[in-house]
Coordinates of C-alpha atoms in Angstrom, one line a residue:
Chain P
M17 CA -37.8 82.0 352.2
S18 CA -40.5 81.6 349.9
E19 CA -42.1 84.7 350.6
T20 CA -39.1 86.3 349.6
A21 CA -38.4 84.3 346.7
N22 CA -42.5 84.8 345.2
K23 CA -41.5 88.5 345.4
I24 CA -38.1 88.0 343.6
R25 CA -39.7 86.0 341.2
K26 CA -42.4 88.3 340.0
F27 CA -40.1 91.0 339.9
V28 CA -37.5 89.1 337.6
I29 CA -40.2 87.6 335.4
G30 CA -41.5 91.1 335.2
R31 CA -37.9 93.1 334.0
F32 CA -36.4 90.1 332.4
P33 CA -39.1 88.3 331.0
L34 CA -36.8 85.8 329.2
A35 CA -36.5 83.9 332.3
Q36 CA -39.7 82.7 331.8
R37 CA -39.1 80.6 328.9
G38 CA -39.2 77.1 329.8
G39 CA -40.9 77.9 332.5
L40 CA -39.1 79.7 335.2
D41 CA -37.2 77.5 337.9
D42 CA -35.9 78.8 341.0
A43 CA -32.7 77.2 340.1
Q44 CA -32.0 78.7 336.7
N45 CA -28.7 80.2 336.1
L46 CA -29.8 83.9 335.0
L47 CA -26.5 85.0 334.3
Q48 CA -25.1 82.5 332.0
S49 CA -27.8 82.7 329.6
G50 CA -27.7 86.1 329.4
I51 CA -31.1 86.9 330.7
V52 CA -29.4 89.4 333.0
D53 CA -26.6 91.5 332.0
S54 CA -24.6 94.3 333.9
L55 CA -27.3 96.8 333.6
G56 CA -30.0 94.3 334.9
I57 CA -27.9 93.4 338.0
L58 CA -28.0 97.2 338.5
E59 CA -31.7 97.3 338.6
L60 CA -31.8 93.7 341.1
V61 CA -29.4 96.0 343.4
N62 CA -31.9 98.9 343.4
Y63 CA -34.8 96.3 343.7
L64 CA -33.1 94.9 346.8
A65 CA -32.5 98.2 348.4
E66 CA -36.1 99.0 347.7
E67 CA -38.1 96.2 348.6
F68 CA -35.7 94.7 351.4
D69 CA -34.0 97.5 352.5
I70 CA -30.5 96.3 351.3
V71 CA -27.5 97.4 350.7
V72 CA -25.3 95.5 348.3
S73 CA -21.6 95.8 348.7
D74 CA -19.4 95.5 345.6
D75 CA -18.1 92.5 347.6
E76 CA -21.4 91.0 347.7
L77 CA -22.3 91.3 343.6
L78 CA -20.9 87.9 343.1
P79 CA -22.6 84.9 340.9
E80 CA -22.9 83.0 343.9
N81 CA -25.4 85.6 345.3
F82 CA -26.5 86.8 342.2
S83 CA -26.8 83.9 339.6
S84 CA -30.7 82.3 340.6
I85 CA -33.9 83.4 342.3
R86 CA -32.4 80.8 344.7
S87 CA -29.1 82.2 345.3
L88 CA -30.7 85.8 345.4
A89 CA -33.2 84.7 348.0
G90 CA -30.8 83.4 350.6
F91 CA -28.6 86.4 350.0
V92 CA -31.2 88.4 351.1
E93 CA -32.0 86.1 353.7
R94 CA -29.1 85.8 355.2
K95 CA -28.4 89.8 355.0
G96 CA -31.5 90.7 355.8
Q97 CA -32.8 91.1 359.5
P98 CA -35.5 93.1 359.8
T99 CA -34.1 96.1 361.0
G100 CA -37.4 98.1 360.4
A101 CA -37.5 102.0 360.8
T102 CA -34.5 103.3 362.4
D103 CA -35.4 106.5 363.6
Chain C
M228 CA 3.4 104.8 305.2
E229 CA 0.3 103.5 307.2
Y230 CA -2.5 104.2 305.0
L231 CA -4.9 100.9 305.3
T232 CA -6.7 99.6 308.6
H233 CA -4.4 96.7 309.0
H234 CA -0.9 99.2 308.9
L235 CA -1.3 100.5 311.8
L236 CA -1.0 96.8 313.1
E237 CA 1.9 95.8 311.0
T238 CA 3.9 98.9 311.8
S239 CA 3.7 98.4 315.8
A240 CA 4.8 94.7 314.6
S241 CA 7.9 95.2 313.2
T242 CA 8.7 98.0 315.6
D243 CA 8.2 96.3 318.6
P244 CA 7.6 92.3 317.7
S245 CA 7.6 90.7 320.9
K246 CA 5.2 93.6 322.4
E247 CA 2.1 92.8 324.4
A248 CA -0.5 93.4 321.7
L249 CA -3.8 91.8 323.0
V250 CA -5.1 90.3 326.2
H251 CA -8.4 88.5 326.9
G252 CA -8.4 86.7 330.3
E253 CA -5.5 84.2 330.0
R254 CA -4.8 84.8 326.6
R255 CA -2.1 87.1 325.8
L256 CA -1.1 88.0 322.3
S257 CA 2.0 89.7 321.2
Y258 CA 2.0 92.1 317.9
E259 CA 4.1 89.8 316.2
E260 CA 1.4 86.6 316.6
L261 CA -1.3 89.0 316.3
D262 CA 0.0 90.2 312.8
T263 CA 0.6 86.5 311.7
L264 CA -3.0 85.1 312.9
T265 CA -4.3 88.1 310.5
T266 CA -2.5 87.4 307.9
R267 CA -3.6 83.5 307.6
L268 CA -6.9 84.4 308.4
A269 CA -6.6 87.0 305.6
N270 CA -5.5 84.5 303.3
A271 CA -8.2 81.8 304.1
L272 CA -10.6 84.5 303.5
I273 CA -9.3 84.9 300.0
D274 CA -9.1 81.2 299.3
A275 CA -12.6 81.3 300.2
G276 CA -13.5 83.6 297.4
L277 CA -13.2 86.6 298.9
Q278 CA -13.2 89.5 296.5
R279 CA -12.1 93.1 297.3
M280 CA -14.6 94.9 298.6
D281 CA -16.6 92.1 299.4
R282 CA -18.1 92.6 303.2
V283 CA -17.4 89.7 305.9
G284 CA -19.9 89.9 309.1
I285 CA -18.0 89.3 312.3
Y286 CA -20.7 88.2 315.2
L287 CA -18.7 87.6 318.2
E288 CA -18.5 88.5 321.9
K289 CA -15.3 90.7 322.6
C290 CA -12.7 88.0 322.1
V291 CA -9.6 87.7 320.4
E292 CA -10.7 86.5 317.2
Q293 CA -13.1 89.1 316.8
V294 CA -9.9 91.6 316.4
I295 CA -8.1 89.2 314.5
A296 CA -11.3 89.2 312.1
M297 CA -11.7 92.8 311.7
L298 CA -7.5 93.4 310.6
A299 CA -7.7 90.3 308.5
V300 CA -10.8 91.5 306.4
S301 CA -8.5 94.7 305.9
K302 CA -5.4 93.0 305.3
A303 CA -7.9 90.7 302.0
G304 CA -9.3 94.0 301.0
G305 CA -12.7 93.2 302.3
V306 CA -15.0 95.3 304.6
F307 CA -15.7 94.4 308.1
V308 CA -18.7 94.9 309.4
P309 CA -18.8 94.2 313.6
I310 CA -22.2 92.7 314.5
N311 CA -23.2 93.6 318.2
H312 CA -23.2 90.1 320.2
L313 CA -26.3 91.5 322.0
L314 CA -28.6 91.0 318.8
F315 CA -31.1 88.7 318.1
P316 CA -31.3 86.6 314.9
D317 CA -34.0 89.2 313.5
Q318 CA -31.6 91.9 313.8
V319 CA -29.0 89.9 312.6
D320 CA -30.5 89.1 309.5
H321 CA -31.6 92.8 308.7
I322 CA -27.9 93.5 309.0
L323 CA -26.9 90.6 306.6
R324 CA -30.0 91.3 304.2
D325 CA -28.9 95.1 304.2
C326 CA -24.8 94.7 303.3
R327 CA -24.9 91.1 301.5
P328 CA -21.7 89.6 303.1
Q329 CA -19.8 87.1 301.2
A330 CA -18.7 85.3 304.7
L331 CA -19.4 85.4 308.5
V332 CA -17.1 85.0 311.3
T333 CA -18.9 83.3 314.4
S334 CA -18.9 81.2 317.2
G335 CA -20.4 77.0 317.0
A336 CA -23.0 78.2 319.5
R337 CA -24.0 81.5 317.9
L338 CA -23.6 79.7 314.1
E339 CA -26.3 77.6 316.1
S340 CA -28.9 80.0 316.7
I341 CA -28.6 81.9 313.5
K342 CA -28.5 79.1 310.9
G343 CA -32.3 79.1 310.1
I344 CA -31.9 82.8 308.8
L345 CA -27.9 81.9 307.1
R346 CA -29.9 79.0 305.0
N347 CA -31.5 81.5 302.5
N348 CA -28.9 83.8 302.1
A349 CA -27.6 83.6 298.6
D350 CA -25.0 85.9 299.0
L351 CA -22.8 84.0 301.9
G352 CA -20.2 81.8 300.5
A353 CA -18.6 80.6 303.8
V354 CA -19.1 80.8 307.7
F355 CA -15.9 80.7 309.6
T356 CA -16.3 79.7 313.4
T357 CA -14.0 80.2 316.3
T358 CA -15.3 77.1 317.9
A359 CA -16.3 73.6 316.9
S360 CA -19.6 73.4 315.2
D361 CA -21.2 70.8 313.5
V362 CA -23.8 72.6 311.6
S363 CA -24.1 72.5 308.0
L364 CA -25.3 74.8 305.3
E365 CA -25.7 73.2 301.8
G366 CA -23.7 75.4 299.3
K367 CA -21.8 77.4 302.0
L368 CA -18.5 76.3 303.2
V369 CA -18.6 75.6 307.3
L370 CA -14.7 76.3 308.1
D371 CA -12.7 75.4 311.4
G372 CA -11.1 78.8 312.3
E373 CA -9.0 77.4 314.9
T374 CA -7.2 75.2 312.6
I375 CA -6.7 78.0 310.3
L376 CA -5.3 79.9 312.6
A377 CA -3.0 77.3 313.5
R378 CA -1.9 76.3 310.1
G379 CA -2.6 79.0 307.5
A380 CA -0.5 80.4 305.0
A381 CA 1.9 83.1 306.7
D382 CA 2.7 85.3 303.8
P383 CA 0.8 88.6 303.5
P384 CA -1.5 88.8 300.6
R385 CA -0.9 91.3 297.8
S386 CA -2.6 94.7 298.7
R387 CA -5.6 95.3 297.0
V388 CA -7.6 98.6 297.8
I389 CA -6.2 102.2 298.7
S390 CA -7.5 104.4 301.7
H391 CA -10.2 105.7 300.2
D392 CA -11.5 102.5 299.8
L393 CA -14.3 101.1 301.9
A394 CA -13.0 99.4 305.2
A395 CA -16.1 99.1 307.9
I396 CA -19.9 99.3 307.9
L397 CA -21.2 100.3 311.3
Y398 CA -25.0 99.6 311.9
T399 CA -26.7 102.6 314.0
S400 CA -30.4 103.8 314.4
G401 CA -32.0 106.5 313.2
S402 CA -34.8 108.3 314.1
T403 CA -37.1 105.9 312.0
G404 CA -36.6 102.6 310.0
R405 CA -34.2 99.6 310.9
P406 CA -30.8 100.2 311.0
K407 CA -28.7 101.8 308.1
G408 CA -24.8 101.0 307.5
V409 CA -22.6 103.6 308.6
M410 CA -19.7 103.2 305.6
L411 CA -16.4 103.7 306.8
S412 CA -13.0 104.6 304.5
H413 CA -9.6 103.3 305.7
A414 CA -8.6 107.0 305.8
N415 CA -11.6 107.9 308.3
L416 CA -10.5 105.3 310.6
I417 CA -6.9 105.8 310.5
A418 CA -7.7 109.8 310.6
G419 CA -9.9 108.9 313.8
S420 CA -7.1 106.8 315.1
R421 CA -4.3 109.7 314.9
I422 CA -6.9 112.4 315.9
V423 CA -8.0 110.5 318.8
S424 CA -4.5 109.4 319.9
T425 CA -3.1 113.0 319.5
Y426 CA -5.4 114.1 322.5
L427 CA -5.4 111.4 324.5
K428 CA -1.8 111.0 324.4
I429 CA -1.7 107.0 323.6
N430 CA 1.8 106.3 323.9
S431 CA 3.3 102.1 324.0
E432 CA 3.2 102.5 328.2
D433 CA -0.9 102.6 327.7
R434 CA -2.6 99.4 328.7
I435 CA -6.1 100.4 327.3
V436 CA -9.3 98.3 328.8
S437 CA -11.8 98.0 325.9
I438 CA -15.6 97.1 326.7
V439 CA -17.3 98.9 324.6
P440 CA -18.4 97.0 321.8
F441 CA -16.5 97.4 318.1
S442 CA -19.8 97.5 316.4
F443 CA -19.9 101.3 318.0
D444 CA -17.4 103.7 316.1
Y445 CA -16.0 104.6 319.6
G446 CA -15.1 101.2 320.5
L447 CA -13.2 100.7 317.3
N448 CA -11.7 103.7 317.5
Q449 CA -10.1 103.0 321.2
L450 CA -9.0 99.4 319.6
L451 CA -7.1 101.5 316.5
T452 CA -6.0 104.3 319.0
G453 CA -3.9 101.3 320.8
L454 CA -2.7 99.3 317.4
E455 CA -1.5 102.5 316.2
H456 CA 1.1 103.3 319.2
G457 CA 2.0 99.5 320.1
A458 CA 0.2 99.7 323.2
T459 CA -1.9 97.1 325.1
V460 CA -5.4 95.9 324.4
V461 CA -7.4 94.3 327.4
L462 CA -11.0 92.9 326.2
L463 CA -13.3 92.3 328.7
N464 CA -16.8 91.1 328.8
F465 CA -18.0 91.6 332.3
R466 CA -21.4 91.4 334.6
F467 CA -20.3 92.7 337.8
P468 CA -18.5 96.6 338.5
N469 CA -15.9 94.4 340.5
D470 CA -15.3 92.4 337.5
V471 CA -13.9 96.2 336.0
V472 CA -12.1 97.3 339.2
Q473 CA -10.1 94.1 339.0
C474 CA -9.2 94.0 336.0
L475 CA -8.3 97.7 336.1
I476 CA -5.4 96.3 339.0
D477 CA -4.8 93.2 337.8
E478 CA -3.9 94.5 334.2
R479 CA -2.2 98.0 335.6
I480 CA -5.0 99.7 333.1
T481 CA -4.0 103.2 332.2
G482 CA -7.2 104.3 329.9
L483 CA -10.7 103.2 330.5
A484 CA -13.5 104.4 327.9
G485 CA -17.5 104.1 328.9
V486 CA -20.5 104.9 328.0
P487 CA -23.2 106.6 330.8
S488 CA -24.8 103.8 332.0
F489 CA -21.5 102.2 332.7
W490 CA -20.1 104.7 335.1
S491 CA -23.5 104.9 336.6
L492 CA -22.7 101.2 337.5
L493 CA -18.8 101.6 338.5
A494 CA -19.7 104.8 340.8
Q495 CA -22.6 103.6 342.4
P496 CA -21.9 104.1 346.4
S497 CA -21.0 100.3 347.3
S498 CA -18.8 100.3 344.5
S499 CA -15.2 99.0 345.2
L500 CA -13.9 101.2 342.8
H501 CA -14.3 103.6 346.1
R502 CA -12.4 101.9 348.1
H503 CA -8.9 101.3 346.0
E504 CA -6.3 104.0 344.3
F505 CA -5.4 103.8 340.7
P506 CA -2.2 105.5 340.5
R507 CA -1.9 103.9 336.4
L508 CA -5.1 105.2 335.3
R509 CA -4.2 108.3 333.6
Y510 CA -7.5 108.9 331.9
I511 CA -11.4 108.0 331.3
T512 CA -13.1 108.9 328.4
N513 CA -17.2 109.4 328.5
T514 CA -19.2 109.4 325.2
G515 CA -22.5 108.1 324.0
G516 CA -24.3 110.7 326.0
A517 CA -24.1 113.3 328.7
M518 CA -22.4 111.5 332.3
P519 CA -24.8 112.8 335.0
Q520 CA -23.2 115.3 337.1
P521 CA -23.4 113.4 340.6
V522 CA -21.7 110.3 338.8
L523 CA -19.1 112.8 337.3
A524 CA -18.5 113.9 340.9
K525 CA -18.1 110.6 342.3
L526 CA -15.8 109.7 339.9
R527 CA -13.7 112.6 340.1
E528 CA -13.5 112.0 344.0
S529 CA -12.4 108.0 343.5
L530 CA -10.0 109.0 341.0
P531 CA -8.5 112.1 341.6
D532 CA -5.2 112.0 339.6
T533 CA -7.0 110.2 336.5
D534 CA -8.2 112.8 333.6
V535 CA -11.8 112.6 332.9
I536 CA -12.4 113.2 328.7
L537 CA -15.7 114.0 327.8
M538 CA -16.2 113.2 324.5
Y539 CA -19.0 113.1 321.5
G540 CA -19.4 111.7 318.5
L541 CA -21.6 110.3 316.0
T542 CA -21.2 107.2 313.9
E543 CA -22.0 109.2 310.6
A544 CA -18.6 111.5 311.4
F545 CA -17.0 108.7 313.6
R546 CA -15.6 111.4 316.2
S547 CA -16.4 114.9 316.8
T548 CA -15.7 116.7 319.8
Y549 CA -13.9 116.4 323.4
L550 CA -13.5 118.8 326.6
P551 CA -10.2 119.0 327.3
P552 CA -9.5 117.8 331.4
E553 CA -8.8 121.1 332.6
E554 CA -11.6 122.6 331.3
L555 CA -14.0 120.2 333.1
D556 CA -13.8 122.3 336.5
R557 CA -15.0 125.6 334.7
R558 CA -17.8 123.7 332.3
P559 CA -18.3 120.1 333.4
T560 CA -21.8 119.8 331.5
S561 CA -20.0 120.8 327.9
M562 CA -19.3 118.4 325.2
G563 CA -16.4 120.2 324.4
R564 CA -15.2 121.6 321.1
A565 CA -13.6 120.1 317.4
I566 CA -11.2 117.7 317.4
P567 CA -8.1 118.1 316.1
D568 CA -8.0 118.9 312.2
T569 CA -12.1 119.2 312.4
E570 CA -14.2 122.2 312.4
I571 CA -17.9 122.2 314.0
Y572 CA -20.3 124.5 312.8
V573 CA -23.8 125.3 314.7
L574 CA -26.1 126.1 312.2
N575 CA -29.6 127.8 312.7
E576 CA -32.4 126.3 310.4
H577 CA -31.8 128.9 307.4
G578 CA -27.9 127.6 307.2
K579 CA -26.6 130.5 309.0
P580 CA -24.3 130.3 312.3
C581 CA -25.9 130.9 315.7
A582 CA -24.4 133.7 317.7
P583 CA -23.5 132.1 321.2
G584 CA -26.1 130.3 323.1
E585 CA -28.4 130.2 320.3
P586 CA -29.3 126.7 319.5
G587 CA -28.7 125.0 316.3
E588 CA -27.9 122.1 314.9
L589 CA -24.3 120.6 315.1
V590 CA -22.7 120.3 311.6
H591 CA -19.0 118.5 311.5
R592 CA -16.5 119.0 308.8
G593 CA -13.0 117.1 308.7
P594 CA -11.4 113.9 307.6
T595 CA -13.9 111.5 310.1
V596 CA -17.0 112.5 307.8
S597 CA -18.2 109.0 306.6
L598 CA -19.0 107.8 303.1
G599 CA -22.7 108.0 303.9
Y600 CA -25.0 104.7 304.6
W601 CA -24.6 101.5 302.9
G602 CA -27.3 101.0 299.9
N603 CA -29.3 104.4 300.6
T604 CA -28.2 107.5 298.7
E605 CA -31.8 109.3 299.8
A606 CA -31.1 109.3 303.3
T607 CA -27.1 110.3 302.8
N608 CA -28.5 112.8 300.8
R609 CA -29.8 114.5 304.0
V610 CA -26.8 113.6 306.3
L611 CA -23.9 114.7 304.1
R612 CA -24.2 117.6 302.2
P613 CA -22.3 120.4 300.7
N614 CA -20.2 122.6 303.0
P615 CA -22.9 125.8 303.2
M616 CA -19.4 127.4 304.6
S617 CA -17.3 127.4 301.7
P618 CA -17.0 130.1 299.2
P619 CA -19.3 128.7 296.2
E620 CA -16.5 127.4 293.7
L621 CA -15.4 124.7 296.6
R622 CA -19.0 124.1 297.9
D623 CA -19.1 120.5 296.0
T624 CA -16.1 119.7 297.0
E625 CA -16.3 117.8 300.0
K626 CA -19.6 117.0 302.1
V627 CA -19.8 118.0 305.9
C628 CA -22.2 115.8 308.0
Y629 CA -25.4 117.1 309.6
S630 CA -25.8 115.2 313.2
G631 CA -29.3 116.0 314.0
D632 CA -28.3 116.8 317.5
L633 CA -29.0 120.4 318.8
V634 CA -26.3 122.7 320.4
T635 CA -25.5 125.7 321.6
M636 CA -21.7 127.1 321.8
D637 CA -20.6 129.8 324.4
E638 CA -18.2 132.6 323.4
D639 CA -14.9 130.2 323.6
G640 CA -16.3 128.1 321.3
F641 CA -17.4 124.9 323.6
L642 CA -20.3 123.1 323.0
Y643 CA -23.5 122.4 325.1
F644 CA -26.1 119.3 324.5
Q645 CA -29.5 120.6 324.0
G646 CA -31.6 117.8 322.5
R647 CA -32.2 115.8 319.2
R648 CA -34.0 117.3 316.2
D649 CA -35.8 114.2 315.7
S650 CA -37.2 111.8 317.8
A651 CA -34.6 109.0 318.0
I652 CA -34.5 107.6 321.5
K653 CA -30.8 107.4 322.8
S654 CA -30.6 104.4 325.9
A655 CA -27.4 103.3 327.5
G656 CA -25.4 104.7 325.1
Y657 CA -27.4 103.2 321.7
R658 CA -29.6 105.4 319.2
I659 CA -32.8 103.0 318.7
S660 CA -35.3 104.1 316.2
A661 CA -38.8 103.9 317.6
T662 CA -40.1 101.9 314.5
E663 CA -37.5 99.2 315.3
I664 CA -39.7 98.7 318.8
E665 CA -42.8 99.1 317.2
S666 CA -42.5 97.0 314.5
V667 CA -42.1 93.9 317.3
L668 CA -44.9 95.8 318.9
V669 CA -47.4 95.5 316.1
A670 CA -46.4 92.2 315.5
I671 CA -47.7 91.1 318.6
D672 CA -51.1 89.0 318.7
G673 CA -53.9 91.5 319.4
V674 CA -52.2 94.9 318.8
R675 CA -53.5 97.3 316.2
E676 CA -51.1 99.9 316.6
A677 CA -48.2 100.5 319.1
A678 CA -45.5 103.6 319.2
A679 CA -42.4 103.9 321.4
I680 CA -40.7 106.9 322.9
G681 CA -37.7 107.8 324.8
V682 CA -38.5 109.3 328.5
P683 CA -36.0 110.6 331.0
D684 CA -34.1 108.1 332.9
E685 CA -31.5 108.6 335.3
V686 CA -28.8 105.6 334.6
L687 CA -29.7 105.2 331.0
G688 CA -30.6 108.8 329.8
Q689 CA -33.7 107.8 328.4
S690 CA -35.6 104.5 329.0
I691 CA -38.5 103.1 326.4
V692 CA -42.3 103.6 327.0
G693 CA -44.2 101.3 324.7
I694 CA -47.6 102.2 324.1
V695 CA -49.7 100.1 322.3
V696 CA -53.7 99.8 321.0
P697 CA -55.5 96.6 321.1
H698 CA -57.9 95.3 318.1
D699 CA -61.1 96.0 318.9
G700 CA -62.5 93.4 321.4
E701 CA -59.1 92.2 322.3
T702 CA -57.6 92.3 325.9
L703 CA -53.6 93.0 326.7
E704 CA -51.6 91.8 329.2
I705 CA -48.5 94.0 329.9
D706 CA -46.7 91.0 331.0
E707 CA -47.2 88.9 327.4
I708 CA -46.0 92.1 325.6
L709 CA -43.0 92.3 327.5
T710 CA -42.3 88.7 327.2
S711 CA -43.2 88.9 323.4
C712 CA -40.4 91.5 323.3
A713 CA -37.9 90.1 325.3
E714 CA -38.1 87.2 322.7
K715 CA -37.5 89.2 319.8
M716 CA -34.8 92.4 320.9
P717 CA -32.1 92.7 322.9
R718 CA -32.4 94.1 326.0
Y719 CA -31.0 97.4 325.6
M720 CA -34.4 98.0 323.0
M721 CA -36.7 96.4 325.3
P722 CA -39.3 98.8 326.6
K723 CA -39.1 99.2 330.7
H724 CA -42.7 100.1 330.8
V725 CA -46.0 99.5 328.5
E726 CA -48.9 101.2 328.6
I727 CA -52.3 100.3 326.9
V728 CA -54.4 102.8 325.2
A729 CA -57.4 103.0 323.2
D730 CA -56.0 105.5 320.5
L731 CA -53.0 107.2 319.5
P732 CA -52.8 111.0 319.4
K733 CA -52.1 111.4 315.3
T734 CA -51.1 114.8 313.5
A735 CA -53.1 116.3 310.6
H736 CA -51.5 114.0 308.1
G737 CA -52.4 110.7 309.9
K738 CA -49.0 110.1 311.6
I739 CA -48.3 109.3 315.2
D740 CA -48.1 112.5 316.9
Y741 CA -44.8 111.7 319.0
Q742 CA -44.7 115.4 320.5
S743 CA -48.2 115.0 322.1
L744 CA -47.6 111.6 323.1
R745 CA -44.3 112.4 325.2
S746 CA -46.0 115.1 326.9
R747 CA -48.9 112.9 327.8
V748 CA -46.7 110.4 329.4
N749 CA -44.5 112.8 331.3
S750 CA -47.1 114.8 332.7
G751 CA -48.1 111.6 334.5
G752 CA -51.5 111.1 332.4
N753 CA -50.5 107.3 332.5
P754 CA -48.2 105.8 335.4
S755 CA -44.5 106.2 333.9
D756 CA -42.3 106.5 337.4
E757 CA -42.4 103.0 338.7
S758 CA -43.4 99.6 337.9

């Protein structure tokens, strides 16, 4: 959990620096505060694909999966059984 | 006869009062309700001291009150100034100082965030809030809009302006300086609505979803076409692509408009767009930059029965060209040809028409050419000039709009975008001046000099690279620079990358040499592909 969360935190801080205001807490809501907008969601989706090899379907693009670093990390853990290289 | 912006609403309200006009989430307003609320707010604005031609800033996220406010200002004979809800206090301050509004319409929460800049604004007489607020501003009326909309006077105010008068100011950026206010008359707005609704065939059966902000000419135009024809306009703030897909289904949407980055979002492989059918969706339109070809192909595959209409416009001329959907297969990369009642010239640097295929500047002639920039005659005269194609006797009777966009025209009159003549950055549908970003960068501690450039980006059109030079002996941290930017500017203006360099290339006149900077970054002199 913490390894995944750390990676995501680093990415979020780099791309959405406002998240850092007042110290970034893993439970902070990234959506309500306007830190991550619709294009930001797309950046997050692309990041999850590259970093964790996870394909996010539209049905999974939900506030409960994307609202905080903690929920993102939980989502990645649930989705991401290490598949490794397939060929 | 409809010659003022709010007349479009009034006519539809008298034709079919109970017809659904506006939807936002759970809220649904009929044309009659919308018209009544608009009248009440117009009366309240006049009671609060609004004179003819006074400006009214409207700083709200997409909501019913935003539409009511724009139309109420028109009814009261004032000038509405939609302020993009994404802007930060610094940018809002610039707009308020520039156009000196007499009144402002905003929400309680937004008022809290900008009260500091309002206290010193001498011109502002009244603030109307859509939600409760306990902010008090000395010497200014702070009025609760909810009460006004529930109980205000319902007799329409006497008309105080004519169609030539200023109706709206839309702020937009050029290649340098801070955003400028493009002045649009009632005649401009009504011509834009008539022309666009003609080629989109808007009718009272239409249900149009509004995503693009009203501070953007395209978003405003979309609303007006709907009101003109008694259609239903559905306002949507969305975060996830599925919010849009769900809205298309639930609200039985017939028309959808977006900018290229929006389509990239909606057409991505995992999108639920590909798993539904949209038999009611009659058309989609794109503007604000070229739609990437793979995105276009995907949309056409998922929406086989929907017309895709590519459009182009610049705020200074409101709307300019469109590609009829039947031409899309033949010319998928074209931005189309002139909209009805409009002429487009492609002129070379000597002001002469270009041969087919020869790049030149797009020049727009027609009833949507704006009145120029608010309070900036010099900039206006650069963009709006006498028509070089008219006989000399007529040359000074009208102004045409020099777009700054380089295009080519094919043998059949269809246009193809080639690039900007200046260094304006175009990202996520926004025109952004390098100056706006640079002024934030140089204000950061330890930064001596800064430049901002646009580099190609698959989703955004261009993404922004900030280049900073530290003061002697200072070290700069990229993360800290990004954080400082994020506190001062909306996300669409944020540099995607920041590079720290020892010096900036200069021209012989000592100005930043953007061309050499761009080629330096593009050639990979610094890492600029991925962070």
